[in-house]
Amino acid sequence: MVALIPVLFLVLAASMLVVSQVSSFFQFGRYSNKRREDRAEIERFMAQLASAQSTVARRKKELEKLSQNLAKSNEQLEGLNSMKSKFLSMAVHDVRTPLASIKGFGEMLSRQPLEGTQKKYVDYIVRGTDQINRLMSDLTDLAVIEAGKLRLEKKEFFLPEMVSDIVPAIRVIADKKGVKLVAPEAEELPRIPVIGDRFRLVQALMNFLNNGVKFTPPGGTVELKISVIGRRVTLAVKDTGPGIHPAERERVFEKFYQSKHATATDQKKGWGLGLAIAQEIIRGHSGDIGVDSPGLGKGATFWYRIPMKPPRPAVRSTAQAAA
């Protein structure tokens, strides 16, 4: 029995060796399978990557072609804009010449003794020529703006001078319609210095006032307000007209936009260019422009805000410099 012990140990060791080898064989098999799976996954990934690279290359070529087409389209568009501006300038010039003659003869006729109906027809002629003349001016300004050629002077002037340019003319129009105009007297205003294009700033404010009178019914009020906060001056025109729908506030400054809700009480609705031109003028002065309205039937306030003339730097005295 004792002699069998070494044999038993030998058999046991041999069994353990066999089991170890069999286990190693199966582990190697699983490892091999895992490697094959990993390799297949890598191959699938490489195929997807190659497909993605091909798609990117194709899209890049399409984008390059699109960019080339866009550049050609921009060149053509610039050429068309230039042609349009030239044509518009020529057309305006050609229209204004006979228009001035028509208006001149109309005004001469209006001073003659005419019957009621005849006088009314002559007034229609004079007012019609004024409307066409304003349209020609707006179209000319629009062409200049779209061509990027709007030139703004940078000269110093004082706010009371601007108000004195506007209020008397607007007051005549408002009085004729029966609209009350509330505006500060130029003499009452502080001499606020502004650097800018006086003619263009007057043009923008005149548009606000004209619209205010146009859309305010007889018996209503149009008010010009001026305020200063910090180094910026705000000019606002408040009316008691039809107001503006909230959805239209951002659109009223678009070219040719016509409000669906507002109706000119004097039947002269306009072309929807004045506010768009005013916006470009104010932006050219590094200013802000906007409109506030509580809603339909509650009036509106159009305003713009421009910077005042920068203050002069303090001059140090000789004693201070020496110190």
Short mmCIF file of C-alpha atoms in Angstrom, two decimals:
data_model
loop_
_atom_site.label_atom_id
_atom_site.label_comp_id
_atom_site.label_asym_id
_atom_site.label_seq_id
_atom_site.Cartn_x
_atom_site.Cartn_y
_atom_site.Cartn_z
CA MET A 1 0.00 0.00 0.00
CA VAL A 2 2.82 2.32 0.90
CA ALA A 3 4.39 1.48 -2.44
CA LEU A 4 1.29 2.65 -4.24
CA ILE A 5 1.43 6.18 -2.81
CA PRO A 6 4.10 7.44 -5.23
CA VAL A 7 2.12 5.96 -8.07
CA LEU A 8 -1.04 7.73 -6.90
CA PHE A 9 0.83 11.02 -6.70
CA LEU A 10 2.15 10.46 -10.16
CA VAL A 11 -1.31 9.73 -11.55
CA LEU A 12 -2.75 12.75 -9.78
CA ALA A 13 -0.02 15.01 -11.14
CA ALA A 14 -0.56 13.66 -14.64
CA SER A 15 -4.32 14.29 -14.35
CA MET A 16 -3.75 17.83 -13.21
CA LEU A 17 -1.38 18.42 -16.11
CA VAL A 18 -3.91 17.08 -18.57
CA VAL A 19 -6.68 19.26 -17.10
CA SER A 20 -4.37 22.31 -17.22
CA GLN A 21 -3.55 21.67 -20.85
CA VAL A 22 -7.19 21.17 -21.79
CA SER A 23 -8.13 24.41 -19.96
CA SER A 24 -5.32 26.26 -21.72
CA PHE A 25 -6.55 24.89 -25.05
CA PHE A 26 -10.08 26.19 -24.48
CA GLN A 27 -8.77 29.54 -23.22
CA PHE A 28 -6.64 29.86 -26.34
CA GLY A 29 -9.68 29.04 -28.44
CA ARG A 30 -11.70 31.76 -26.75
CA TYR A 31 -8.81 34.22 -27.16
CA SER A 32 -8.56 33.38 -30.85
CA ASN A 33 -12.29 33.88 -31.30
CA LYS A 34 -12.07 37.23 -29.46
CA ARG A 35 -9.25 38.36 -31.74
CA ARG A 36 -11.24 37.38 -34.83
CA GLU A 37 -14.24 39.34 -33.51
CA ASP A 38 -12.07 42.37 -32.75
CA ARG A 39 -10.50 42.20 -36.17
CA ALA A 40 -13.93 42.02 -37.81
CA GLU A 41 -15.07 45.02 -35.72
CA ILE A 42 -11.99 46.98 -36.76
CA GLU A 43 -12.61 46.11 -40.40
CA ARG A 44 -16.21 47.32 -40.12
CA PHE A 45 -15.02 50.52 -38.45
CA MET A 46 -12.42 51.09 -41.18
CA ALA A 47 -15.09 50.57 -43.84
CA GLN A 48 -17.35 53.13 -42.14
CA LEU A 49 -14.43 55.54 -41.84
CA ALA A 50 -13.61 55.17 -45.52
CA SER A 51 -17.25 55.80 -46.40
CA ALA A 52 -17.31 58.89 -44.19
CA GLN A 53 -14.10 60.18 -45.77
CA SER A 54 -15.60 59.67 -49.22
CA THR A 55 -18.74 61.56 -48.19
CA VAL A 56 -16.67 64.42 -46.76
CA ALA A 57 -14.61 64.64 -49.95
CA ARG A 58 -17.77 64.69 -52.06
CA ARG A 59 -19.39 67.34 -49.87
CA LYS A 60 -16.22 69.40 -50.01
CA LYS A 61 -16.30 69.39 -53.82
CA GLU A 62 -19.99 70.32 -53.76
CA LEU A 63 -19.26 73.15 -51.32
CA GLU A 64 -16.42 74.45 -53.46
CA LYS A 65 -18.68 74.41 -56.52
CA LEU A 66 -21.45 76.13 -54.56
CA SER A 67 -18.99 78.80 -53.37
CA GLN A 68 -17.87 79.43 -56.93
CA ASN A 69 -21.48 79.72 -58.10
CA LEU A 70 -22.24 82.05 -55.20
CA ALA A 71 -19.27 84.25 -56.04
CA LYS A 72 -20.45 84.48 -59.66
CA SER A 73 -23.99 85.26 -58.48
CA ASN A 74 -22.67 88.01 -56.19
CA GLU A 75 -20.73 89.55 -59.07
CA GLN A 76 -23.84 89.45 -61.25
CA LEU A 77 -25.95 90.88 -58.42
CA GLU A 78 -23.49 93.71 -57.85
CA GLY A 79 -23.58 94.47 -61.56
CA LEU A 80 -27.38 94.46 -61.57
CA ASN A 81 -27.47 96.73 -58.50
CA SER A 82 -25.11 99.14 -60.19
CA MET A 83 -27.24 99.14 -63.34
CA LYS A 84 -30.38 99.60 -61.25
CA SER A 85 -28.89 102.56 -59.40
CA LYS A 86 -27.79 104.23 -62.63
CA PHE A 87 -31.15 103.62 -64.27
CA LEU A 88 -32.98 104.94 -61.21
CA SER A 89 -30.87 108.10 -61.12
CA MET A 90 -31.51 108.75 -64.80
CA ALA A 91 -35.22 108.01 -64.47
CA VAL A 92 -35.59 110.32 -61.47
CA HIS A 93 -33.78 113.10 -63.30
CA ASP A 94 -35.93 112.64 -66.40
CA VAL A 95 -39.16 112.60 -64.38
CA ARG A 96 -38.32 115.58 -62.18
CA THR A 97 -37.80 117.97 -65.07
CA PRO A 98 -41.34 117.75 -66.52
CA LEU A 99 -42.73 117.33 -63.01
CA ALA A 100 -41.37 120.73 -62.02
CA SER A 101 -43.11 122.25 -65.04
CA ILE A 102 -46.41 120.57 -64.18
CA LYS A 103 -46.22 121.78 -60.60
CA GLY A 104 -45.28 125.30 -61.71
CA PHE A 105 -48.23 125.55 -64.09
CA GLY A 106 -50.50 124.03 -61.45
CA GLU A 107 -49.49 126.65 -58.90
CA MET A 108 -50.01 129.41 -61.49
CA LEU A 109 -53.50 128.08 -62.22
CA SER A 110 -54.32 127.88 -58.51
CA ARG A 111 -53.78 131.65 -58.24
CA GLN A 112 -56.34 132.32 -60.99
CA PRO A 113 -60.06 132.88 -60.32
CA LEU A 114 -61.42 129.35 -60.64
CA GLU A 115 -64.74 127.68 -59.95
CA GLY A 116 -64.99 125.23 -57.05
CA THR A 117 -64.55 122.06 -59.12
CA GLN A 118 -61.76 123.58 -61.20
CA LYS A 119 -59.88 124.68 -58.08
CA LYS A 120 -60.25 121.20 -56.57
CA TYR A 121 -58.77 119.61 -59.70
CA VAL A 122 -55.85 122.03 -59.73
CA ASP A 123 -55.19 121.27 -56.05
CA TYR A 124 -55.12 117.57 -56.95
CA ILE A 125 -52.47 118.31 -59.58
CA VAL A 126 -50.27 120.28 -57.17
CA ARG A 127 -50.57 117.71 -54.36
CA GLY A 128 -49.96 114.87 -56.81
CA THR A 129 -46.73 116.42 -58.05
CA ASP A 130 -45.61 116.89 -54.43
CA GLN A 131 -46.24 113.20 -53.73
CA ILE A 132 -44.36 112.09 -56.84
CA ASN A 133 -41.49 114.42 -55.98
CA ARG A 134 -41.24 112.93 -52.49
CA LEU A 135 -41.28 109.44 -54.00
CA MET A 136 -38.45 110.40 -56.37
CA SER A 137 -36.42 111.68 -53.43
CA ASP A 138 -37.03 108.48 -51.44
CA LEU A 139 -36.10 106.27 -54.39
CA THR A 140 -32.91 108.26 -54.94
CA ASP A 141 -31.98 107.91 -51.26
CA LEU A 142 -32.77 104.20 -51.36
CA ALA A 143 -30.55 103.67 -54.39
CA VAL A 144 -27.70 105.53 -52.70
CA ILE A 145 -28.11 103.47 -49.52
CA GLU A 146 -28.27 100.13 -51.34
CA ALA A 147 -25.15 101.05 -53.31
CA GLY A 148 -23.37 101.77 -50.03
CA LYS A 149 -22.76 105.37 -51.08
CA LEU A 150 -24.71 107.23 -48.41
CA ARG A 151 -22.40 110.02 -47.29
CA LEU A 152 -23.10 111.67 -43.96
CA GLU A 153 -21.52 114.95 -42.96
CA LYS A 154 -19.89 115.18 -39.57
CA LYS A 155 -20.41 118.80 -38.59
CA GLU A 156 -21.27 120.37 -35.28
CA PHE A 157 -24.68 121.95 -34.84
CA PHE A 158 -27.04 122.58 -31.94
CA LEU A 159 -30.35 120.88 -31.29
CA PRO A 160 -32.48 124.07 -31.26
CA GLU A 161 -31.36 124.74 -34.85
CA MET A 162 -32.72 121.35 -35.91
CA VAL A 163 -36.06 121.95 -34.19
CA SER A 164 -36.42 125.36 -35.82
CA ASP A 165 -35.91 123.68 -39.22
CA ILE A 166 -38.86 121.33 -38.65
CA VAL A 167 -41.60 122.59 -36.36
CA PRO A 168 -42.91 125.59 -38.37
CA ALA A 169 -43.46 123.52 -41.53
CA ILE A 170 -45.10 120.63 -39.68
CA ARG A 171 -47.32 123.01 -37.71
CA VAL A 172 -48.82 124.34 -40.96
CA ILE A 173 -49.69 120.79 -42.08
CA ALA A 174 -51.08 119.84 -38.67
CA ASP A 175 -53.19 122.98 -38.37
CA LYS A 176 -54.63 122.45 -41.83
CA LYS A 177 -55.74 118.94 -40.86
CA GLY A 178 -56.99 119.87 -37.40
CA VAL A 179 -54.30 117.96 -35.52
CA LYS A 180 -52.74 119.56 -32.46
CA LEU A 181 -48.94 119.75 -32.61
CA VAL A 182 -47.16 119.96 -29.27
CA ALA A 183 -43.49 120.84 -29.60
CA PRO A 184 -40.91 122.75 -27.57
CA GLU A 185 -39.91 126.18 -28.77
CA ALA A 186 -36.38 126.29 -30.11
CA GLU A 187 -35.57 129.15 -27.71
CA GLU A 188 -36.55 126.99 -24.72
CA LEU A 189 -34.16 124.16 -25.54
CA PRO A 190 -30.60 123.97 -24.19
CA ARG A 191 -27.87 124.35 -26.77
CA ILE A 192 -27.09 120.66 -26.95
CA PRO A 193 -24.16 120.13 -29.36
CA VAL A 194 -24.45 117.29 -31.88
CA ILE A 195 -21.94 116.06 -34.45
CA GLY A 196 -23.62 114.76 -37.57
CA ASP A 197 -25.47 115.42 -40.78
CA ARG A 198 -28.04 118.05 -39.88
CA PHE A 199 -29.98 117.69 -43.13
CA ARG A 200 -30.30 113.90 -42.79
CA LEU A 201 -31.22 113.99 -39.11
CA VAL A 202 -33.90 116.57 -39.92
CA GLN A 203 -35.10 114.27 -42.70
CA ALA A 204 -35.49 111.33 -40.29
CA LEU A 205 -37.35 113.40 -37.70
CA MET A 206 -39.51 115.00 -40.37
CA ASN A 207 -40.57 111.51 -41.45
CA PHE A 208 -41.73 110.73 -37.89
CA LEU A 209 -43.70 113.99 -37.69
CA ASN A 210 -45.23 113.66 -41.14
CA ASN A 211 -46.36 110.13 -40.37
CA GLY A 212 -47.73 111.25 -37.03
CA VAL A 213 -49.89 113.92 -38.65
CA LYS A 214 -50.83 111.63 -41.54
CA PHE A 215 -52.13 108.78 -39.37
CA THR A 216 -53.67 110.86 -36.56
CA PRO A 217 -57.33 111.74 -37.07
CA PRO A 218 -58.53 115.37 -36.80
CA GLY A 219 -58.77 116.39 -33.18
CA GLY A 220 -55.83 114.15 -32.24
CA THR A 221 -52.40 115.16 -30.98
CA VAL A 222 -48.83 114.77 -32.21
CA GLU A 223 -46.12 115.59 -29.69
CA LEU A 224 -42.38 116.09 -30.17
CA LYS A 225 -40.35 115.17 -27.08
CA ILE A 226 -36.64 115.72 -26.54
CA SER A 227 -34.66 114.25 -23.66
CA VAL A 228 -31.01 113.81 -22.72
CA ILE A 229 -29.63 110.83 -20.79
CA GLY A 230 -25.90 110.70 -20.28
CA ARG A 231 -24.19 111.66 -23.52
CA ARG A 232 -27.10 110.69 -25.77
CA VAL A 233 -30.08 112.74 -26.92
CA THR A 234 -33.44 111.18 -27.77
CA LEU A 235 -35.97 112.71 -30.15
CA ALA A 236 -39.41 111.09 -30.00
CA VAL A 237 -42.70 111.73 -31.78
CA LYS A 238 -45.82 110.51 -29.99
CA ASP A 239 -49.19 110.43 -31.77
CA THR A 240 -52.75 109.44 -31.00
CA GLY A 241 -53.17 107.50 -34.23
CA PRO A 242 -54.12 103.86 -34.85
CA GLY A 243 -51.16 102.35 -33.02
CA ILE A 244 -49.09 99.37 -34.12
CA HIS A 245 -49.75 95.68 -33.65
CA PRO A 246 -46.98 93.97 -31.58
CA ALA A 247 -46.21 91.62 -34.50
CA GLU A 248 -45.48 94.59 -36.78
CA ARG A 249 -43.09 96.58 -34.61
CA GLU A 250 -39.99 94.95 -36.04
CA ARG A 251 -41.27 95.17 -39.62
CA VAL A 252 -42.27 98.82 -39.86
CA PHE A 253 -38.67 99.74 -40.70
CA GLU A 254 -38.48 97.31 -43.63
CA LYS A 255 -38.42 98.72 -47.15
CA PHE A 256 -41.86 98.97 -48.78
CA TYR A 257 -43.60 97.53 -45.72
CA GLN A 258 -47.21 98.65 -45.35
CA SER A 259 -49.04 98.08 -42.07
CA LYS A 260 -52.19 96.03 -42.42
CA HIS A 261 -53.87 97.90 -39.58
CA ALA A 262 -52.87 101.55 -39.99
CA THR A 263 -54.79 103.71 -42.44
CA ALA A 264 -53.78 107.24 -43.34
CA THR A 265 -56.67 109.50 -42.38
CA ASP A 266 -55.89 111.85 -45.28
CA GLN A 267 -55.77 108.94 -47.77
CA LYS A 268 -52.03 109.48 -48.50
CA LYS A 269 -50.59 106.24 -47.25
CA GLY A 270 -47.16 106.50 -48.85
CA TRP A 271 -44.75 103.90 -50.19
CA GLY A 272 -43.16 102.47 -47.06
CA LEU A 273 -39.70 103.92 -47.71
CA GLY A 274 -39.39 106.78 -45.22
CA LEU A 275 -38.82 104.69 -42.10
CA ALA A 276 -36.35 102.40 -43.86
CA ILE A 277 -34.33 105.42 -44.97
CA ALA A 278 -34.55 106.98 -41.50
CA GLN A 279 -33.18 103.77 -40.01
CA GLU A 280 -30.13 103.84 -42.27
CA ILE A 281 -29.52 107.50 -41.46
CA ILE A 282 -29.60 106.91 -37.71
CA ARG A 283 -27.44 103.81 -37.93
CA GLY A 284 -24.95 105.88 -39.89
CA HIS A 285 -24.77 108.17 -36.85
CA SER A 286 -24.08 105.26 -34.47
CA GLY A 287 -27.56 105.76 -33.08
CA ASP A 288 -30.60 103.67 -32.20
CA ILE A 289 -34.09 103.84 -33.68
CA GLY A 290 -37.35 102.21 -32.67
CA VAL A 291 -41.07 102.41 -32.03
CA ASP A 292 -43.20 101.86 -28.95
CA SER A 293 -46.94 101.28 -29.00
CA PRO A 294 -49.36 100.00 -26.33
CA GLY A 295 -51.34 98.33 -29.10
CA LEU A 296 -53.90 98.97 -31.80
CA GLY A 297 -55.99 102.08 -31.29
CA LYS A 298 -53.59 103.45 -28.66
CA GLY A 299 -51.14 105.51 -30.69
CA ALA A 300 -47.42 105.06 -31.20
CA THR A 301 -44.12 106.71 -30.36
CA PHE A 302 -41.34 106.69 -32.93
CA TRP A 303 -37.93 107.71 -31.61
CA TYR A 304 -34.26 107.83 -32.39
CA ARG A 305 -31.29 108.30 -30.12
CA ILE A 306 -27.96 109.74 -31.21
CA PRO A 307 -24.74 110.56 -29.37
CA MET A 308 -23.98 114.13 -28.39
CA LYS A 309 -20.73 115.82 -29.24
CA PRO A 310 -17.96 114.30 -27.07
CA PRO A 311 -16.81 116.67 -24.33
CA ARG A 312 -13.52 118.44 -24.83
CA PRO A 313 -10.65 117.02 -22.79
CA ALA A 314 -9.74 119.16 -19.81
CA VAL A 315 -6.75 121.41 -20.46
CA ARG A 316 -4.15 121.28 -17.69
CA SER A 317 -2.68 124.56 -16.58
CA THR A 318 1.07 125.21 -16.64
CA ALA A 319 1.19 125.03 -12.84
CA GLN A 320 -0.58 121.66 -12.80
CA ALA A 321 1.70 120.30 -15.51
CA ALA A 322 4.77 121.41 -13.56
CA ALA A 323 3.45 119.81 -10.37
#
